CSV table of C-alpha atoms in Angstrom, one decimal:
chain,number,residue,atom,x,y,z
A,1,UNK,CA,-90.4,19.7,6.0
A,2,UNK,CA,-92.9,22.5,4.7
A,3,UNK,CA,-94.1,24.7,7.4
A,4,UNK,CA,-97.9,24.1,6.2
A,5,UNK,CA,-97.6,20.0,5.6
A,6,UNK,CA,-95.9,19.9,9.2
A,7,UNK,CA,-98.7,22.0,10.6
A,8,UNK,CA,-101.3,19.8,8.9
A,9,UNK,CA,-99.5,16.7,10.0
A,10,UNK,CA,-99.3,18.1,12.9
A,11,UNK,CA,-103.2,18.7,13.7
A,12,UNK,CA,-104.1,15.3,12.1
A,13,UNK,CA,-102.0,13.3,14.8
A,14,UNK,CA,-101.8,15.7,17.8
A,15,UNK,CA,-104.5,18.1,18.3
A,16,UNK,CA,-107.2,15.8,19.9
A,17,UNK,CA,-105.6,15.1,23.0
A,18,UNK,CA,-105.7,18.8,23.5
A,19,UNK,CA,-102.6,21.1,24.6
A,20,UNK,CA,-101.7,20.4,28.0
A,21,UNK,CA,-103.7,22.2,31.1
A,22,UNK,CA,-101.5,25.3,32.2
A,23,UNK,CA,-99.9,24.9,35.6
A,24,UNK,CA,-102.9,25.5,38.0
A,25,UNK,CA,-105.8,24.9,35.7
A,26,UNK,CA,-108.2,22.5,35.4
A,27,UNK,CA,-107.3,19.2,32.9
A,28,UNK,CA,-110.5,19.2,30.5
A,29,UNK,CA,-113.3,17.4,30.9
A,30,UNK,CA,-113.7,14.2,28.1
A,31,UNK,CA,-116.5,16.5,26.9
A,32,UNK,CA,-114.8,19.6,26.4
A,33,UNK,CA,-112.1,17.4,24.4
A,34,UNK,CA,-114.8,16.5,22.4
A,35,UNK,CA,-116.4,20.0,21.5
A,36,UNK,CA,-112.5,21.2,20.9
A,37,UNK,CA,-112.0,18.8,18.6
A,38,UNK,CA,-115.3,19.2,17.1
A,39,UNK,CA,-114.5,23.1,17.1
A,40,UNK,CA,-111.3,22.7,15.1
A,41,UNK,CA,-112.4,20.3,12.5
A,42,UNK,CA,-116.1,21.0,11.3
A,43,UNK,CA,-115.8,23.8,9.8
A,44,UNK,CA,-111.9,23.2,8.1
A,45,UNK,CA,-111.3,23.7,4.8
A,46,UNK,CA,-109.2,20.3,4.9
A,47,UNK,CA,-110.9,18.1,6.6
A,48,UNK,CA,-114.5,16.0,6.3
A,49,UNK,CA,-115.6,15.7,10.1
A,50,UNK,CA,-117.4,12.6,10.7
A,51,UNK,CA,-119.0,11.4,7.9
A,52,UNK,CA,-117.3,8.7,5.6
A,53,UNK,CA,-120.2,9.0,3.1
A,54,UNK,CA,-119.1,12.6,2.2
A,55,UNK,CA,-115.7,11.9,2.2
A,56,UNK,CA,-115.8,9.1,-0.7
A,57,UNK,CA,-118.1,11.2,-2.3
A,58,UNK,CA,-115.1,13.8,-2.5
A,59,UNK,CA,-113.1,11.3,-3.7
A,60,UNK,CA,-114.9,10.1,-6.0
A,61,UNK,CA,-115.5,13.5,-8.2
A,62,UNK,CA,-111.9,14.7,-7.1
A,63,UNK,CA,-110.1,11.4,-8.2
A,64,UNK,CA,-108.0,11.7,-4.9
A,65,UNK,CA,-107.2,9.4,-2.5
A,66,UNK,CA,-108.6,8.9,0.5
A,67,UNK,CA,-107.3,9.1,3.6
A,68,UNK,CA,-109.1,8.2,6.8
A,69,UNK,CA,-108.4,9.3,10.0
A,70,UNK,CA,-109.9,6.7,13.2
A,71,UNK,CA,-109.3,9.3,16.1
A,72,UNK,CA,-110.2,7.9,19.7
A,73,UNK,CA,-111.0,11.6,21.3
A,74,UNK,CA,-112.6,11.4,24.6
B,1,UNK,CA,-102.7,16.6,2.4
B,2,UNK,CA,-104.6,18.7,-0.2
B,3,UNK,CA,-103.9,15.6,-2.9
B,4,UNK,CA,-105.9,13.7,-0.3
B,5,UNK,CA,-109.4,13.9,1.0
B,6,UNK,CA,-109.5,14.3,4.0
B,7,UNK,CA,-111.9,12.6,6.6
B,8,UNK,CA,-111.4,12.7,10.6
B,9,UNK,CA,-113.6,9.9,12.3
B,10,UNK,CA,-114.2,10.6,16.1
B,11,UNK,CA,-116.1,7.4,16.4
B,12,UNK,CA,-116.3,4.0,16.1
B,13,UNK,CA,-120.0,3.5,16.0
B,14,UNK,CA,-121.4,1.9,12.9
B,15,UNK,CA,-118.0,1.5,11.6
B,16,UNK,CA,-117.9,-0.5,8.6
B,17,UNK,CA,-115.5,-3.8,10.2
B,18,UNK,CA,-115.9,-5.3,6.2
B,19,UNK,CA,-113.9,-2.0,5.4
B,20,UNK,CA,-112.0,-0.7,8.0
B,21,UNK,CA,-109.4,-3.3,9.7
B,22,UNK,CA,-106.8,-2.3,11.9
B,23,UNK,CA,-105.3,-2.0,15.1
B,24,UNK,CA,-108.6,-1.2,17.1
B,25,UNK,CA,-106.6,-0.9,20.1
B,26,UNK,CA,-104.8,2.4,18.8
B,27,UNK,CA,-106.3,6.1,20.0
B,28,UNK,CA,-105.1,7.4,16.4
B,29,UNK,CA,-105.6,5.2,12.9
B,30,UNK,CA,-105.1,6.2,9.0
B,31,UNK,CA,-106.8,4.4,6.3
B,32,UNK,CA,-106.0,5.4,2.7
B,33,UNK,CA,-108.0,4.1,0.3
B,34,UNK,CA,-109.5,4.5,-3.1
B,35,UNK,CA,-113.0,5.9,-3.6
B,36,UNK,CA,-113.8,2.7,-5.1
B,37,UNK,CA,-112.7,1.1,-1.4
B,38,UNK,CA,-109.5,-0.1,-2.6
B,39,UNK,CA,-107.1,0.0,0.4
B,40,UNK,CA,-104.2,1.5,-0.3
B,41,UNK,CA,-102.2,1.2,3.3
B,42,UNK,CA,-102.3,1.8,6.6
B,43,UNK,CA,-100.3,3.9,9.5
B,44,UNK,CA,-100.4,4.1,13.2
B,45,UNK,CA,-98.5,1.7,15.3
B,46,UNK,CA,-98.6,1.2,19.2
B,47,UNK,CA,-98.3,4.8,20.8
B,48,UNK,CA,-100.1,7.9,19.9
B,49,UNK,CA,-100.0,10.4,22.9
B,50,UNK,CA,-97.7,10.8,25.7
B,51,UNK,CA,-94.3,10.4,26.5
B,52,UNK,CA,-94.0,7.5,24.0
B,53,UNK,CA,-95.9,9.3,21.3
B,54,UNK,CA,-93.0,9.3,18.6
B,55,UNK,CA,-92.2,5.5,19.9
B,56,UNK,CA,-93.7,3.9,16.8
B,57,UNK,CA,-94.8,7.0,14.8
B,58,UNK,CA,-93.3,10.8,13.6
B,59,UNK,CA,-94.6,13.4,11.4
B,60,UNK,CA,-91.4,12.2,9.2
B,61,UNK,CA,-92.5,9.1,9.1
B,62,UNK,CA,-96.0,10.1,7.9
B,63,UNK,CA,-94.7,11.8,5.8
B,64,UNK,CA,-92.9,9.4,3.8
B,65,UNK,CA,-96.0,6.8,4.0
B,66,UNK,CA,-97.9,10.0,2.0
B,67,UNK,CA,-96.2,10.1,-0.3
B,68,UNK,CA,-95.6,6.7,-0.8
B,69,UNK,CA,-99.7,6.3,-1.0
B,70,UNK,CA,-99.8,8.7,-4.0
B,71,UNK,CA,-97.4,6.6,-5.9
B,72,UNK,CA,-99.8,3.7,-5.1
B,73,UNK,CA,-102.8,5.9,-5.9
B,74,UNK,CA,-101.1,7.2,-9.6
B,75,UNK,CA,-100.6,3.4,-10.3
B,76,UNK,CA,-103.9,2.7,-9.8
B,77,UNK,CA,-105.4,0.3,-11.3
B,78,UNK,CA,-102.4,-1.1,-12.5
B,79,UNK,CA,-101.4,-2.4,-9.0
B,80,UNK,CA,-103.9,-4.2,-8.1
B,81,UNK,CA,-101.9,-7.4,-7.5
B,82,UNK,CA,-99.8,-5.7,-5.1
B,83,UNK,CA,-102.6,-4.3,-3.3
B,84,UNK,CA,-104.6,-7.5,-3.5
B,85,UNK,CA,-103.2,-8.9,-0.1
B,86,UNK,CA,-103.9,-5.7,1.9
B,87,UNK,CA,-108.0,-5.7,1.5
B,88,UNK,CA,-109.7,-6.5,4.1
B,89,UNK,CA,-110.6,-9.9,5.1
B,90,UNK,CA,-114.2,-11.6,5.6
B,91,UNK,CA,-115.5,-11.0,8.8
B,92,UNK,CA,-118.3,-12.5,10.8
B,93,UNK,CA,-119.4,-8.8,12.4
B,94,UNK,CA,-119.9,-6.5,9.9
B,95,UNK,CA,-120.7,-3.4,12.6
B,96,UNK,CA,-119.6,-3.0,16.6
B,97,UNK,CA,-122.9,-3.0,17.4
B,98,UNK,CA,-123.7,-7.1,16.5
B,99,UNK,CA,-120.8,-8.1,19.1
B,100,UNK,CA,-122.7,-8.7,22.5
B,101,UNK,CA,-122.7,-5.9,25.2
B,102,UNK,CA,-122.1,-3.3,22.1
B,103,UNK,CA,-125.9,-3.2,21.0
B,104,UNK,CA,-126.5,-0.2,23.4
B,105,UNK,CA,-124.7,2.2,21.5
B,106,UNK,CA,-126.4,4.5,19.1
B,107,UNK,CA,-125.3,4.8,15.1
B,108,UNK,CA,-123.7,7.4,15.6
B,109,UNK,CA,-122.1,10.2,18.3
B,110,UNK,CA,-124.7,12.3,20.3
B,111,UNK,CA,-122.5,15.7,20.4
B,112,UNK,CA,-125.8,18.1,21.2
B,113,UNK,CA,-126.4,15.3,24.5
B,114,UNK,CA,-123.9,12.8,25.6
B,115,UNK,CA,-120.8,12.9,23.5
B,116,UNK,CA,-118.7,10.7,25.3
B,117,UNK,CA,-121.0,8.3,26.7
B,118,UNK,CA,-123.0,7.7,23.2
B,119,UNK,CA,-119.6,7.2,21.8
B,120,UNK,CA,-118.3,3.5,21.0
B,121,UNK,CA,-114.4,3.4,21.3
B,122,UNK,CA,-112.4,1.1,18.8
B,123,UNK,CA,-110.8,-0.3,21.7
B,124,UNK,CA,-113.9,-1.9,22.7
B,125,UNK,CA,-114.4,-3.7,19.0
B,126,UNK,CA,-111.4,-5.5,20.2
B,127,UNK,CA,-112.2,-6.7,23.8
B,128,UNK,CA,-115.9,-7.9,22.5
B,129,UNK,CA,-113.9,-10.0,19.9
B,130,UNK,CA,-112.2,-11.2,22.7
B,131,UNK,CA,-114.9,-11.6,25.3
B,132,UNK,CA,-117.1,-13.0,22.6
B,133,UNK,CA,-114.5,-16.5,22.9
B,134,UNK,CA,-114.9,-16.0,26.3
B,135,UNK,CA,-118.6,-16.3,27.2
B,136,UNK,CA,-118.7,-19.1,24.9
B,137,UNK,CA,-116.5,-21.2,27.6
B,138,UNK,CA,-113.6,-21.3,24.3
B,139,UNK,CA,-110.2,-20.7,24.0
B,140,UNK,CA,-109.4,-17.8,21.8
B,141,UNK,CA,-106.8,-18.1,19.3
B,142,UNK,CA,-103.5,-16.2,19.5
B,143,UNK,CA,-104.2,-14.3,17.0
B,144,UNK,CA,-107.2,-13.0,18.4
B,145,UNK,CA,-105.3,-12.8,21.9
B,146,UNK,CA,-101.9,-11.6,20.5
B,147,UNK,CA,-103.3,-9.2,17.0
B,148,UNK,CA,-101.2,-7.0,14.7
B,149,UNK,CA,-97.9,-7.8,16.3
B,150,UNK,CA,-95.0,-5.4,16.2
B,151,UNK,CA,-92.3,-6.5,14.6
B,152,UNK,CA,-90.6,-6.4,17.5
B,153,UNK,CA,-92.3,-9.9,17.9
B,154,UNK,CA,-90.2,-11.5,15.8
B,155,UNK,CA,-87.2,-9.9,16.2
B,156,UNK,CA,-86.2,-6.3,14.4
B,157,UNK,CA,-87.5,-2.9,14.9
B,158,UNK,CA,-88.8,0.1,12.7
B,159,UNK,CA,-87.0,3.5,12.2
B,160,UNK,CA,-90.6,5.7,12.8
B,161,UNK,CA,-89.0,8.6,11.0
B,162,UNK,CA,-89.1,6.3,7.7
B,163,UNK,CA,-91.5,4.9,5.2
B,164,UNK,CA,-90.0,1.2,6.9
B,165,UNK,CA,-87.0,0.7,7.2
B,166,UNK,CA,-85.1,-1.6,9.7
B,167,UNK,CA,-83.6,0.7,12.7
B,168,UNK,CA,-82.4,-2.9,14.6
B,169,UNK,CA,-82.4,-6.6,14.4
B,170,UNK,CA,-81.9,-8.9,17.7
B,171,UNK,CA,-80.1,-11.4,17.6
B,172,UNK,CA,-81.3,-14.8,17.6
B,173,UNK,CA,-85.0,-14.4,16.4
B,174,UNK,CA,-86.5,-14.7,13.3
B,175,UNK,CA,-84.8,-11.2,11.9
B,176,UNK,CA,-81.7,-12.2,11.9
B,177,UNK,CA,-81.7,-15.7,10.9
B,178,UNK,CA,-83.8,-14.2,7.7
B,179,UNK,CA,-80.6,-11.7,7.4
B,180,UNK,CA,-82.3,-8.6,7.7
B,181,UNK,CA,-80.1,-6.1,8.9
B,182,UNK,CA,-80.4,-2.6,10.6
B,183,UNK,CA,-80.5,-0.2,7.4
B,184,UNK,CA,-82.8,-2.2,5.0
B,185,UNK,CA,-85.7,-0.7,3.5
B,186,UNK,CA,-88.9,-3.3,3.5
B,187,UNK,CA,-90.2,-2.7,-0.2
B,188,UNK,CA,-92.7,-5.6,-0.2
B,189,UNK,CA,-94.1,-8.2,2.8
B,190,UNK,CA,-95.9,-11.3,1.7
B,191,UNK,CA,-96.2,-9.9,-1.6
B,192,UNK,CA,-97.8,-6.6,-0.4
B,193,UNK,CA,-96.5,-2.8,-1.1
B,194,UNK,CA,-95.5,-1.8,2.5
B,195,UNK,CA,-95.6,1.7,3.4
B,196,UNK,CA,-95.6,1.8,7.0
B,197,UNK,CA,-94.8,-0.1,10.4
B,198,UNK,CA,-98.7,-0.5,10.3
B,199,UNK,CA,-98.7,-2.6,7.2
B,200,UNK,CA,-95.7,-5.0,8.5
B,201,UNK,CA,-98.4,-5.5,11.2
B,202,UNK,CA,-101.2,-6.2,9.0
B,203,UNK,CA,-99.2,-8.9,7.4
B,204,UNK,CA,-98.2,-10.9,10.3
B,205,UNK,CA,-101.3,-10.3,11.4
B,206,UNK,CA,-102.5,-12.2,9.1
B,207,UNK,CA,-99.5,-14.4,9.1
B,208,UNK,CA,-99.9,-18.2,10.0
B,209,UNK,CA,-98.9,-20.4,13.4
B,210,UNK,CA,-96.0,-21.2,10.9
B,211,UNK,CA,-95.3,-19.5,7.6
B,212,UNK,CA,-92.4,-18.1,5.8
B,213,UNK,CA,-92.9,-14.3,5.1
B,214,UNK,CA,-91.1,-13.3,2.2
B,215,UNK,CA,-89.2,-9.9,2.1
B,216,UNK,CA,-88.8,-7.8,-0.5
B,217,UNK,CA,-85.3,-5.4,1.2
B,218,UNK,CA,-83.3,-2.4,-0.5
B,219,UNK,CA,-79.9,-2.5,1.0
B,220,UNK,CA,-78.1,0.2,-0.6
B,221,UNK,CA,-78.6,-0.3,-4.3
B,222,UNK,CA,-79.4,-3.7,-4.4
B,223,UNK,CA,-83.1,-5.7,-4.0
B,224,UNK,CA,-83.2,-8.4,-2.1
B,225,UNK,CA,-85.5,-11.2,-0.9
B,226,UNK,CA,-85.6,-13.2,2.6
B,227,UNK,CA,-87.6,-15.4,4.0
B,228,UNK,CA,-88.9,-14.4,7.5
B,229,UNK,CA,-89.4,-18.1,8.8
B,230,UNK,CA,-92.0,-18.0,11.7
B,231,UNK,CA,-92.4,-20.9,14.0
B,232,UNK,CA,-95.2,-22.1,15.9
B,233,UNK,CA,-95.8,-20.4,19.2
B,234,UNK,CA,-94.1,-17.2,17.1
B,235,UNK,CA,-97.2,-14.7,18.6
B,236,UNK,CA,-96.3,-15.5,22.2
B,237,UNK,CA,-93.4,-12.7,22.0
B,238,UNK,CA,-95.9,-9.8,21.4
B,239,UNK,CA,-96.3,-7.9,24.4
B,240,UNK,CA,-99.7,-7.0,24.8
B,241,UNK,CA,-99.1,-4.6,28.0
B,242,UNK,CA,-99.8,-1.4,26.7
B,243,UNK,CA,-103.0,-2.2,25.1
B,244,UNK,CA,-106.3,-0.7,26.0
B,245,UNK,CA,-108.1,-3.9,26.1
B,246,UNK,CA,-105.9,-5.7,28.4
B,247,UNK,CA,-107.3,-3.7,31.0
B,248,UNK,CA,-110.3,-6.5,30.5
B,249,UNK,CA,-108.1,-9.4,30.3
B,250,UNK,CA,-106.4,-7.9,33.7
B,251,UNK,CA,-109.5,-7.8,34.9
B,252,UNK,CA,-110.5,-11.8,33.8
B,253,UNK,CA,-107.4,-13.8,34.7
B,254,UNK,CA,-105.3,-11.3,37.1
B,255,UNK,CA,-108.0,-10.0,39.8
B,256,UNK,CA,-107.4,-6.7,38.3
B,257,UNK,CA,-103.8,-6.4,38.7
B,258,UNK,CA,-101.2,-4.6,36.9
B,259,UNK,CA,-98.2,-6.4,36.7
B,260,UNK,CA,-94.7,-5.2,35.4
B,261,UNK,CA,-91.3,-7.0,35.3
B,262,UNK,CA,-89.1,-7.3,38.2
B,263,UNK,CA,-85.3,-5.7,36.8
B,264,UNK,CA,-82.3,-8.4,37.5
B,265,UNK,CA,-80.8,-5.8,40.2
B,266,UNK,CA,-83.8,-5.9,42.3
B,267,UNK,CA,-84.5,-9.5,42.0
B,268,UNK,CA,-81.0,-9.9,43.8
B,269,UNK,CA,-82.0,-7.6,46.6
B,270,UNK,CA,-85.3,-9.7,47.3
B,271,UNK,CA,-83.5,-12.9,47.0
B,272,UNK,CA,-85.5,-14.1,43.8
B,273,UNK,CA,-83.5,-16.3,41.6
B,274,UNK,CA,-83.6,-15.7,37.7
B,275,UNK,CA,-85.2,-17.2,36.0
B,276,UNK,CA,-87.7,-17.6,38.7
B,277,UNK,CA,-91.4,-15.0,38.3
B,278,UNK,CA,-90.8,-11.8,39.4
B,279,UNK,CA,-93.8,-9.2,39.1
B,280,UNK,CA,-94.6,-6.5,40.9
B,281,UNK,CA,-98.3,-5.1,41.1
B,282,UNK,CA,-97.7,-1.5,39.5
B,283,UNK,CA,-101.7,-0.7,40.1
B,284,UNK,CA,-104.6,-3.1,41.9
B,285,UNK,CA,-108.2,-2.2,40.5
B,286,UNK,CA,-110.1,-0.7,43.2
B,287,UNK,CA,-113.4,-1.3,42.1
B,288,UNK,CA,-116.3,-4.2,40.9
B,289,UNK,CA,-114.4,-6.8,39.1
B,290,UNK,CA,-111.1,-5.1,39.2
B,291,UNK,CA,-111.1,-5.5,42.6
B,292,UNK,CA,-110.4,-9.3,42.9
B,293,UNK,CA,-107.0,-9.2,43.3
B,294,UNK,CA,-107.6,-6.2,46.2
B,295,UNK,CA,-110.4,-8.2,47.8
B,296,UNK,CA,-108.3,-11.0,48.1
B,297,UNK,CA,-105.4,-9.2,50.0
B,298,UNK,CA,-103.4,-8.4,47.2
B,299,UNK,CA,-101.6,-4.7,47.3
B,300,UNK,CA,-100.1,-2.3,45.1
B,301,UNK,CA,-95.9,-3.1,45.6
B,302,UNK,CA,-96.7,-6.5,46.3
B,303,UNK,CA,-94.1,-8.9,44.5
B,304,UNK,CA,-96.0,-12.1,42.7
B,305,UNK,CA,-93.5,-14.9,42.5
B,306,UNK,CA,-96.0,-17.7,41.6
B,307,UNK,CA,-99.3,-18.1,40.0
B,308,UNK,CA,-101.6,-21.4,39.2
B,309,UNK,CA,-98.9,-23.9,40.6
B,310,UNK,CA,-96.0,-21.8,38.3
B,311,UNK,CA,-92.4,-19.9,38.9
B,312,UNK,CA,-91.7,-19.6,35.4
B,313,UNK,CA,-90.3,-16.5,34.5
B,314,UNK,CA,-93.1,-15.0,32.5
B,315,UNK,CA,-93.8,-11.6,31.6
B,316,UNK,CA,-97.5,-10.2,32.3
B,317,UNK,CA,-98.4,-10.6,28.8
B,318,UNK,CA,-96.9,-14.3,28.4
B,319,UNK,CA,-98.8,-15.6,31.9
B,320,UNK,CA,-102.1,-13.5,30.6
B,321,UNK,CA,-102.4,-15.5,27.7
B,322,UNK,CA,-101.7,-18.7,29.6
B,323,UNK,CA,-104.1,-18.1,32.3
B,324,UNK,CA,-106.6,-17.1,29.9
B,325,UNK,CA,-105.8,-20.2,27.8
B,326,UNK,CA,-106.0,-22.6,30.6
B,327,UNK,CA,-108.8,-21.8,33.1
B,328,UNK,CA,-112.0,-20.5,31.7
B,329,UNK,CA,-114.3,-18.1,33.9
B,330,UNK,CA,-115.3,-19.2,36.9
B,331,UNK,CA,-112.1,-20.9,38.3
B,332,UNK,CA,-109.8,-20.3,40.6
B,333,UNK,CA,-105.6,-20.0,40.6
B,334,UNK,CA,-103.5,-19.8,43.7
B,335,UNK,CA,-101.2,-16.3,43.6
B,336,UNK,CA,-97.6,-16.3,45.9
B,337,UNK,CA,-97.0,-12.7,46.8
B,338,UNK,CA,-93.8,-11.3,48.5
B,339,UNK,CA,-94.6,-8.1,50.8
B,340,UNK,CA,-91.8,-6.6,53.2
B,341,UNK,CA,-90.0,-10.1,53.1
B,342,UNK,CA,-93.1,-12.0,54.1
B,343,UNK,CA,-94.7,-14.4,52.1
B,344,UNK,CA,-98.2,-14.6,51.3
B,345,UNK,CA,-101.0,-16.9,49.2
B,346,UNK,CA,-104.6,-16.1,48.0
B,347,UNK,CA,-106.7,-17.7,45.6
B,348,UNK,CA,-107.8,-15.3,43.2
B,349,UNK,CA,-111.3,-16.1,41.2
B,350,UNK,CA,-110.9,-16.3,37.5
B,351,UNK,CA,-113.5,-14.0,35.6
């Protein structure tokens, strides 16, 4: 698979529950897990964080599909 | 992903329920769609995180179910037919927010105060659907008790590293009588373009008390169709264990217990017969209304051979849905417990 679709893939399913604590750290808090995720996906070039209206706004002048990602976080 | 648009929803508050149907017990969900609100298909099935996190799904798999979409999406409009089935269905809520106990929430996420405590989980959508039968002293329907069933249900399982095709077919169930065999590719379900596990589910789902599902298979170069002939009490196989919301229904017909299965081995050793209920309390809720069970006597390791007058040999999620269908909140059921080789029985109150 192409290195940058696998990472992509990779982000869309995985990176909300957050890489594993170290050995010896602290897990993180639901609310950290939230302003990680929040972090890594407002400002992306790929993604439309958390608002549906802009999204099929895109889609509508881009004549792309949508696709929309339900993402239980904390 | 760039011939997609992209959208990442952290939230289920104010979710639009005439739009967005699907498993609202899974922690990670993909609509595609048109911009028009077309829905194209849908993917995520059972497990998402954790050890069992390529269970049901795979970056493969995803893959494939991409690419698939875009195929859809160039066809477009021409397709509608084959799409028509997968739109969503009438429903009586149209937000979260108008089930009872879900008006608190705010429209949307509070990041810059609460984050996670302003933040309505899609898991809860489906326990209010089910509590909502509940507090009106009704029985809910299976499909409202057993929704979006694997296909495990009736008798075959998915390869996750594929668009959908068969990885295995039990024998005796529905599967195989229909002839489905390991190795088939599902083209169509009930008339639908399937492109995932997760659209399988949204058709038997949908599918009746009794119906014949037809099948549209590739097996090798040919097409094929089958009949997947589901008979009455078919939803009764799902197992509903590892969904978030049965943590409620724990909490309403089991005193807060969870229960697991008993292995044939250890059944010998404790002198339980097959056949006969073996479960073993894997957790006791400590607290409030999880506590029943605990406040009763009830323990962690304790070994429930007989609940409401039964010894059937019923899994959690088979004697959930029977307790849940035949006592309504406020009753009571008597619980036989095996602990160190001693026998004990409580009544347990029936939330």
């Amino acid at each position: 698979m192409d290195h940058a679709l696998r990472n992509s893939l990779f982000a869309l399913v995985a990176l909300a529950a957050g890489p594993a604590p170290a050995s010896g750290q602290e897990p993180k808090t639901r609310v950290e897990q939230v302003r990680e995720d929040q972090a890594a996906f407002e400002d992306s070039a790929e993604w439309i964080y958390n608002n549906l209206e802009e999204g099929t706004a895109a889609a509508r002048s881009s004549g792309k599909p949508l696709l929309v990602v339900h993402r239980c976080v904390p | 992903m760039d011939r997609f648009v992209c959208v990442r929803m952290i939230q289920a508050n104010a979710m639009d329920l005439t739009r967005f149907q699907f498993d609202y017990d899974m922690s990670f969900a993909v609509t595609f769609l048109n911009a028009d609100g077309t829905v194209y298909g849908r993917y995520g099935s059972r497990s998402a995180t954790g050890d069992e996190a390529d269970r049901d799904i795979s970056l493969a798999g995803l893959k494939s179910t991409l690419e698939a979409v875009l195929a859809l999406h160039e066809d477009y409009p021409s397709n509608r037919e084959l799409l028509s089935g997968k739109q969503p269905r009438p429903v009586a809520r149209t937000r979260p927010e108008q089930f009872p106990g879900l008006g608190r929430y705010p429209p949307a996420v509070d990041f810059a105060g609460q984050p996670v405590a302003s933040c309505l989980h899609c898991h809860q959508i489906q326990e209010a659907m089910r509590l909502e039968w509940r507090e009106r002293g009704e029985t809910a329907p299976e499909k409202v008790l057993y929704p979006w069933p694997m296909p495990e249900t009736v008798g075959f399982s998915m390869d996750p590293a594929t668009l959908a095709t068969v990885d295995a077919v039990e024998k005796g169930t529905a599967a195989e009588k229909a002839g489905l065999r390991p190795g088939d590719s599902i083209a169509e379900a009930g008339g639908q373009a399937v492109v995932s596990t997760a659209d399988l589910q949204w058709v038997l789902h949908h599918a009746g008390e009794a119906e014949n599902v037809g099948l549209t298979i590739q097996r090798d170069e040919t097409s094929l169709n089958l009949g997947l002939e589901l008979e009455k009490g078919w939803r009764k196989q799902s197992d509903i264990a590892w969904r978030v919301s049965t943590w409620d229904l724990r909490r309403m017909v089991l005193g807060g217990m969870f229960l697991e299965t008993v292995g044939r081995e250890e059944r010998s050793k404790l002198g339980i017969e097959q056949g006969r209920m073996a479960l073993r309390a894997r957790h006791v809720g400590e607290f409030g209304e999880h506590a029943v069970a605990k406040s009763a006597g009830l323990r962690k390791g304790d070994i429930i051979v007989g609940f409401d007058g039964s010894e059937a040999d019923l899994n959690e999620s088979a004697l959930i849905a029977r307790i849940l269908q035949e006592h309504q909140a406020g009753g009571e059921v008597e619980v036989v417990a095996l602990r160190e080789g001693e026998r004990l029985e409580v009544r347990l109150k029936v939330q």
